[in-house]
Amino acid sequence: MTTIVQEAAAVREMRAAGETEASDRRASEIRRHELAAFLRHRREHITPEQVGLPRGRRRRTPGLRREEVAHLAAVGVTWYTWLEQARDIQVSVQVLDALARTLLLDASERAHLFNLAGAVDPAPGAHCPSVTDAQRILLEQLEPLPACISNSRYDILAYNRTYGLLMCDLDAVPPADRNCMVLCYTHPDWRAAIVEHEATMRLMAAKFRANMADHLGEPAWKMLLKRLMTESAEFREAWELHEVVGSRSKRKQFRNAHVGRLTLDHTDLWLGPHNGPRMVTYAPADQESRERLEKLQAIALEREAAAAHRS
């Protein structure tokens, strides 16, 4: 009797497992078809001019052609065609990121793309702990001291008005590019604002290498490293030195486009037990810098009021 009961239970478990597996397959197939339809829809609603391509006289396809999307995203045409055909293929987060950029997806559409693909978005802020209202209030209360909240990858997650005008017009920088490493090596205004730029670049590369040791397998870190290696010969040169430096406070000088030279003391205020999210602050090292920070704050407030009036 016991054997019969055990066999019956085993059969029920096998059936249940089979039903679960079949259900998972159906769900996966539905996601693939939704993903394919979403990609086709976005491709067909983007004009060649939006991505810098000539329209030509014989274009019949609404929007972009598949081969154009594949070329812009640096993936194979056949592979991308399979993706739009809902084939059961693996899609890396790097490819999803490239497709999101190529298809000009906004934040909601990008999140939908990664959700359909069953992947975690490695973009800055996509899955970082959110900045709390209390932290934002603290950033504002620190003015005229420039301050921001940054993670260990140097993504700028939040900042106050004076920080937003300290090295460039940060509001004008796309959110995906608000990363101190990217700005330091590729943004002309940010680079021009740093007095000891060459030494700073070398120091930033050394600090980034030290921080990355705890995140070697994470896609977001690898994507940022690849971007820096691709876009900056100076970063490649600094990276090859294999220097490592830990985080530390430091006196820095900036050439601000609005108020002139500033001498500031940099301090990291850690928001957790590990070297992860932190509040970065810049205190004036002399009276002249303090007065210039107050002037910079006033400029930021004027710009904010003017923008509010226009809207």
Tab-separated table of C-alpha atoms in Angstrom:
chain	number	residue	atom	x	y	z
A	1	MET	CA	0.000	0.000	0.000
A	2	THR	CA	2.825	2.384	0.926
A	3	THR	CA	4.554	1.741	-2.379
A	4	ILE	CA	1.368	2.469	-4.356
A	5	VAL	CA	0.843	5.742	-2.434
A	6	GLN	CA	4.465	6.750	-3.005
A	7	GLU	CA	4.234	5.963	-6.713
A	8	ALA	CA	1.022	7.979	-7.014
A	9	ALA	CA	2.648	10.928	-5.239
A	10	ALA	CA	5.664	10.682	-7.530
A	11	VAL	CA	3.400	10.709	-10.577
A	12	ARG	CA	1.594	13.817	-9.295
A	13	GLU	CA	4.922	15.570	-8.688
A	14	MET	CA	6.113	14.706	-12.194
A	15	ARG	CA	2.882	16.003	-13.683
A	16	ALA	CA	3.122	19.190	-11.634
A	17	ALA	CA	6.739	19.692	-12.664
A	18	GLY	CA	5.793	19.084	-16.287
A	19	GLU	CA	2.943	21.584	-16.065
A	20	THR	CA	5.242	24.170	-14.456
A	21	GLU	CA	7.851	23.673	-17.162
A	22	ALA	CA	5.213	23.974	-19.875
A	23	SER	CA	3.860	27.122	-18.237
A	24	ASP	CA	7.353	28.621	-18.095
A	25	ARG	CA	7.871	27.819	-21.770
A	26	ARG	CA	4.587	29.502	-22.681
A	27	ALA	CA	5.468	32.582	-20.626
A	28	SER	CA	8.899	32.753	-22.244
A	29	GLU	CA	7.348	32.447	-25.699
A	30	ILE	CA	4.856	35.214	-24.926
A	31	ARG	CA	7.675	37.510	-23.744
A	32	ARG	CA	9.689	36.804	-26.899
A	33	HIS	CA	6.730	37.695	-29.122
A	34	GLU	CA	6.029	40.830	-27.090
A	35	LEU	CA	9.690	41.798	-27.353
A	36	ALA	CA	9.682	41.214	-31.116
A	37	ALA	CA	6.536	43.299	-31.580
A	38	PHE	CA	7.910	46.088	-29.387
A	39	LEU	CA	11.184	46.241	-31.364
A	40	ARG	CA	9.351	46.276	-34.703
A	41	HIS	CA	7.009	49.025	-33.531
A	42	ARG	CA	9.840	51.244	-32.306
A	43	ARG	CA	11.928	50.613	-35.436
A	44	GLU	CA	9.038	51.538	-37.716
A	45	HIS	CA	8.386	54.801	-35.856
A	46	ILE	CA	11.911	56.232	-36.019
A	47	THR	CA	12.873	58.222	-39.085
A	48	PRO	CA	16.344	57.895	-40.638
A	49	GLU	CA	16.920	61.584	-39.971
A	50	GLN	CA	16.483	61.044	-36.212
A	51	VAL	CA	19.528	58.770	-36.131
A	52	GLY	CA	21.626	60.649	-38.665
A	53	LEU	CA	20.929	58.505	-41.736
A	54	PRO	CA	19.949	59.767	-45.217
A	55	ARG	CA	16.406	58.920	-46.274
A	56	GLY	CA	17.159	58.153	-49.926
A	57	ARG	CA	14.643	58.043	-52.764
A	58	ARG	CA	13.694	54.358	-52.803
A	59	ARG	CA	12.819	53.833	-49.168
A	60	ARG	CA	9.610	51.831	-48.788
A	61	THR	CA	10.019	50.634	-45.208
A	62	PRO	CA	8.346	52.904	-42.658
A	63	GLY	CA	10.969	54.054	-40.227
A	64	LEU	CA	14.298	52.219	-40.108
A	65	ARG	CA	15.272	49.021	-41.879
A	66	ARG	CA	16.374	46.014	-39.842
A	67	GLU	CA	19.893	46.200	-41.253
A	68	GLU	CA	20.104	49.863	-40.223
A	69	VAL	CA	19.156	49.057	-36.638
A	70	ALA	CA	21.642	46.186	-36.613
A	71	HIS	CA	24.401	48.438	-37.944
A	72	LEU	CA	23.713	51.238	-35.467
A	73	ALA	CA	23.569	48.790	-32.549
A	74	ALA	CA	26.691	46.910	-33.761
A	75	VAL	CA	24.950	43.511	-33.950
A	76	GLY	CA	24.553	41.027	-36.800
A	77	VAL	CA	21.668	41.552	-39.219
A	78	THR	CA	20.680	37.874	-39.079
A	79	TRP	CA	20.775	37.880	-35.297
A	80	TYR	CA	18.624	41.005	-35.082
A	81	THR	CA	16.180	39.526	-37.620
A	82	TRP	CA	15.838	36.437	-35.428
A	83	LEU	CA	15.132	38.716	-32.468
A	84	GLU	CA	12.259	40.380	-34.339
A	85	GLN	CA	11.032	36.918	-35.342
A	86	ALA	CA	10.766	35.914	-31.659
A	87	ARG	CA	13.408	33.198	-32.010
A	88	ASP	CA	14.619	31.615	-28.763
A	89	ILE	CA	18.039	33.302	-28.571
A	90	GLN	CA	20.078	34.771	-25.739
A	91	VAL	CA	20.306	38.552	-25.511
A	92	SER	CA	23.050	40.167	-23.426
A	93	VAL	CA	22.523	43.354	-21.425
A	94	GLN	CA	25.167	45.042	-23.588
A	95	VAL	CA	23.086	44.364	-26.716
A	96	LEU	CA	19.889	45.499	-25.006
A	97	ASP	CA	21.626	48.719	-23.974
A	98	ALA	CA	22.783	49.290	-27.562
A	99	LEU	CA	19.271	48.657	-28.913
A	100	ALA	CA	17.755	51.023	-26.358
A	101	ARG	CA	20.129	53.765	-27.454
A	102	THR	CA	19.628	53.070	-31.168
A	103	LEU	CA	15.840	53.062	-30.898
A	104	LEU	CA	15.866	56.256	-28.786
A	105	LEU	CA	13.925	54.669	-25.932
A	106	ASP	CA	12.921	56.830	-23.000
A	107	ALA	CA	13.278	55.589	-19.417
A	108	SER	CA	9.922	53.766	-19.344
A	109	GLU	CA	10.451	52.154	-22.736
A	110	ARG	CA	13.962	51.083	-21.779
A	111	ALA	CA	12.671	49.473	-18.580
A	112	HIS	CA	9.991	47.675	-20.640
A	113	LEU	CA	12.638	46.379	-23.067
A	114	PHE	CA	14.766	44.883	-20.295
A	115	ASN	CA	11.689	43.473	-18.559
A	116	LEU	CA	10.546	41.680	-21.724
A	117	ALA	CA	14.042	40.274	-22.191
A	118	GLY	CA	14.139	39.065	-18.584
A	119	ALA	CA	17.300	41.051	-17.897
A	120	VAL	CA	18.443	43.539	-15.250
A	121	ASP	CA	19.193	46.992	-16.625
A	122	PRO	CA	22.778	47.995	-15.716
A	123	ALA	CA	22.270	51.664	-16.586
A	124	PRO	CA	23.055	54.291	-13.934
A	125	GLY	CA	20.177	54.613	-11.498
A	126	ALA	CA	18.242	51.709	-13.040
A	127	HIS	CA	18.485	49.542	-9.935
A	128	CYS	CA	20.458	51.640	-7.484
A	129	PRO	CA	18.866	52.410	-4.124
A	130	SER	CA	16.793	55.533	-4.655
A	131	VAL	CA	17.906	58.844	-3.235
A	132	THR	CA	15.587	59.648	-0.337
A	133	ASP	CA	13.658	62.883	0.116
A	134	ALA	CA	15.665	63.535	3.294
A	135	GLN	CA	18.930	63.260	1.358
A	136	ARG	CA	17.666	65.673	-1.289
A	137	ILE	CA	16.694	68.163	1.411
A	138	LEU	CA	20.154	67.824	2.926
A	139	LEU	CA	21.762	68.515	-0.470
A	140	GLU	CA	19.694	71.688	-0.756
A	141	GLN	CA	20.462	72.778	2.807
A	142	LEU	CA	24.215	72.478	2.149
A	143	GLU	CA	24.096	75.252	-0.460
A	144	PRO	CA	26.069	77.275	-1.326
A	145	LEU	CA	28.423	74.319	-0.780
A	146	PRO	CA	28.401	72.137	-3.911
A	147	ALA	CA	27.308	68.588	-3.078
A	148	CYS	CA	26.110	65.470	-4.852
A	149	ILE	CA	25.262	61.846	-4.123
A	150	SER	CA	27.349	59.378	-6.087
A	151	ASN	CA	27.808	55.605	-6.112
A	152	SER	CA	31.114	53.723	-6.254
A	153	ARG	CA	30.917	53.669	-10.064
A	154	TYR	CA	30.878	57.497	-10.022
A	155	ASP	CA	27.325	57.800	-11.349
A	156	ILE	CA	25.899	61.124	-10.133
A	157	LEU	CA	22.530	60.155	-8.637
A	158	ALA	CA	21.498	63.583	-7.275
A	159	TYR	CA	23.054	67.033	-6.840
A	160	ASN	CA	22.276	70.519	-5.609
A	161	ARG	CA	22.202	73.748	-7.625
A	162	THR	CA	25.775	74.879	-7.000
A	163	TYR	CA	27.180	71.464	-7.860
A	164	GLY	CA	25.120	71.582	-11.038
A	165	LEU	CA	27.109	74.632	-12.179
A	166	LEU	CA	30.464	73.828	-10.587
A	167	MET	CA	32.214	72.187	-13.559
A	168	CYS	CA	29.629	72.354	-16.329
A	169	ASP	CA	25.903	72.824	-16.816
A	170	LEU	CA	25.046	69.398	-15.418
A	171	ASP	CA	21.335	69.817	-16.127
A	172	ALA	CA	22.185	69.905	-19.841
A	173	VAL	CA	24.042	66.576	-19.651
A	174	PRO	CA	21.899	63.510	-20.475
A	175	PRO	CA	21.265	61.402	-17.346
A	176	ALA	CA	23.074	58.413	-18.873
A	177	ASP	CA	26.233	60.555	-19.180
A	178	ARG	CA	26.165	61.955	-15.631
A	179	ASN	CA	29.146	59.929	-14.512
A	180	CYS	CA	32.295	61.590	-13.174
A	181	MET	CA	34.580	59.208	-15.082
A	182	VAL	CA	32.820	59.877	-18.393
A	183	LEU	CA	32.701	63.637	-17.774
A	184	CYS	CA	36.325	63.826	-16.651
A	185	TYR	CA	37.584	62.111	-19.798
A	186	THR	CA	35.116	63.241	-22.477
A	187	HIS	CA	33.244	66.458	-21.558
A	188	PRO	CA	35.091	69.623	-22.712
A	189	ASP	CA	33.615	71.980	-20.088
A	190	TRP	CA	34.149	69.533	-17.216
A	191	ARG	CA	37.744	68.941	-18.285
A	192	ALA	CA	38.444	72.667	-18.647
A	193	ALA	CA	37.135	73.343	-15.126
A	194	ILE	CA	39.710	71.084	-13.435
A	195	VAL	CA	42.951	73.010	-12.827
A	196	GLU	CA	45.199	69.954	-12.361
A	197	HIS	CA	43.461	67.957	-15.039
A	198	GLU	CA	46.237	65.537	-16.010
A	199	ALA	CA	46.891	64.499	-12.412
A	200	THR	CA	43.161	64.265	-11.735
A	201	MET	CA	42.568	61.952	-14.698
A	202	ARG	CA	45.327	59.627	-13.540
A	203	LEU	CA	43.945	59.670	-9.987
A	204	MET	CA	40.385	58.958	-11.181
A	205	ALA	CA	41.527	55.948	-13.210
A	206	ALA	CA	43.400	54.596	-10.178
A	207	LYS	CA	40.369	55.053	-7.903
A	208	PHE	CA	38.076	53.465	-10.488
A	209	ARG	CA	40.371	50.419	-10.732
A	210	ALA	CA	40.358	50.056	-6.945
A	211	ASN	CA	36.561	50.296	-6.780
A	212	MET	CA	36.046	47.895	-9.680
A	213	ALA	CA	37.869	45.075	-7.864
A	214	ASP	CA	34.630	44.326	-5.991
A	215	HIS	CA	32.494	44.423	-9.152
A	216	LEU	CA	34.535	42.641	-11.838
A	217	GLY	CA	31.668	40.478	-13.085
A	218	GLU	CA	28.958	43.137	-13.099
A	219	PRO	CA	27.695	44.242	-16.539
A	220	ALA	CA	27.317	47.931	-15.643
A	221	TRP	CA	30.971	48.176	-14.605
A	222	LYS	CA	32.172	46.318	-17.686
A	223	MET	CA	30.066	48.513	-19.944
A	224	LEU	CA	31.450	51.682	-18.360
A	225	LEU	CA	35.013	50.408	-18.683
A	226	LYS	CA	34.429	49.517	-22.339
A	227	ARG	CA	32.973	52.947	-23.011
A	228	LEU	CA	35.927	54.727	-21.429
A	229	MET	CA	38.419	52.534	-23.287
A	230	THR	CA	36.607	53.245	-26.569
A	231	GLU	CA	36.076	56.981	-26.190
A	232	SER	CA	39.273	58.155	-24.475
A	233	ALA	CA	42.896	57.497	-25.414
A	234	GLU	CA	43.867	59.304	-22.204
A	235	PHE	CA	41.880	56.833	-20.140
A	236	ARG	CA	43.464	53.880	-21.956
A	237	GLU	CA	46.904	55.282	-21.161
A	238	ALA	CA	46.049	55.847	-17.487
A	239	TRP	CA	44.375	52.434	-17.199
A	240	GLU	CA	47.461	50.647	-18.492
A	241	LEU	CA	49.460	52.023	-15.542
A	242	HIS	CA	47.567	49.621	-13.230
A	243	GLU	CA	47.658	52.162	-10.400
A	244	VAL	CA	45.311	51.744	-7.433
A	245	VAL	CA	44.300	54.513	-5.002
A	246	GLY	CA	41.679	54.451	-2.259
A	247	SER	CA	39.177	57.213	-1.596
A	248	ARG	CA	40.524	60.209	0.297
A	249	SER	CA	39.785	63.846	1.020
A	250	LYS	CA	41.705	66.365	-1.062
A	251	ARG	CA	41.956	70.103	-1.699
A	252	LYS	CA	40.961	70.881	-5.284
A	253	GLN	CA	40.981	73.905	-7.543
A	254	PHE	CA	38.426	74.640	-10.241
A	255	ARG	CA	38.109	77.207	-13.021
A	256	ASN	CA	34.431	78.000	-12.853
A	257	ALA	CA	32.953	79.543	-15.989
A	258	HIS	CA	30.706	81.886	-13.964
A	259	VAL	CA	32.713	83.056	-10.941
A	260	GLY	CA	36.364	82.248	-11.627
A	261	ARG	CA	38.834	80.118	-9.662
A	262	LEU	CA	37.647	78.200	-6.609
A	263	THR	CA	39.727	76.416	-3.984
A	264	LEU	CA	37.610	73.745	-2.283
A	265	ASP	CA	38.133	70.914	0.196
A	266	HIS	CA	36.603	67.674	-1.007
A	267	THR	CA	35.046	65.273	1.539
A	268	ASP	CA	33.134	61.988	1.075
A	269	LEU	CA	30.317	61.320	3.550
A	270	TRP	CA	29.482	57.599	3.270
A	271	LEU	CA	25.787	56.669	3.325
A	272	GLY	CA	26.346	53.002	4.194
A	273	PRO	CA	28.797	50.596	5.846
A	274	HIS	CA	30.674	49.931	2.593
A	275	ASN	CA	32.367	52.191	0.067
A	276	GLY	CA	29.224	52.498	-2.040
A	277	PRO	CA	26.804	55.461	-2.146
A	278	ARG	CA	28.247	58.624	-0.645
A	279	MET	CA	27.566	62.315	-0.379
A	280	VAL	CA	30.380	64.290	-1.991
A	281	THR	CA	30.834	67.784	-0.563
A	282	TYR	CA	33.086	70.736	-1.433
A	283	ALA	CA	33.782	73.272	1.348
A	284	PRO	CA	35.479	76.612	0.558
A	285	ALA	CA	39.132	76.715	1.610
A	286	ASP	CA	39.232	80.523	1.846
A	287	GLN	CA	36.942	83.546	2.111
A	288	GLU	CA	37.224	84.410	-1.574
A	289	SER	CA	36.043	80.923	-2.568
A	290	ARG	CA	33.149	81.164	-0.102
A	291	GLU	CA	32.009	84.460	-1.608
A	292	ARG	CA	32.288	83.049	-5.113
A	293	LEU	CA	30.240	79.988	-4.125
A	294	GLU	CA	27.534	82.322	-2.818
A	295	LYS	CA	27.593	84.141	-6.137
A	296	LEU	CA	27.398	80.810	-7.996
A	297	GLN	CA	24.377	79.832	-5.919
A	298	ALA	CA	22.696	83.138	-6.808
A	299	ILE	CA	23.335	82.488	-10.508
A	300	ALA	CA	21.851	79.013	-10.191
A	301	LEU	CA	18.754	80.401	-8.464
A	302	GLU	CA	18.318	83.032	-11.193
A	303	ARG	CA	18.569	80.373	-13.905
A	304	GLU	CA	16.049	78.185	-12.077
A	305	ALA	CA	13.594	81.078	-11.741
A	306	ALA	CA	13.979	81.980	-15.418
A	307	ALA	CA	13.357	78.370	-16.460
A	308	ALA	CA	10.248	78.200	-14.270
A	309	HIS	CA	8.967	81.452	-15.806
A	310	ARG	CA	9.432	80.109	-19.368
A	311	SER	CA	7.518	76.939	-18.556
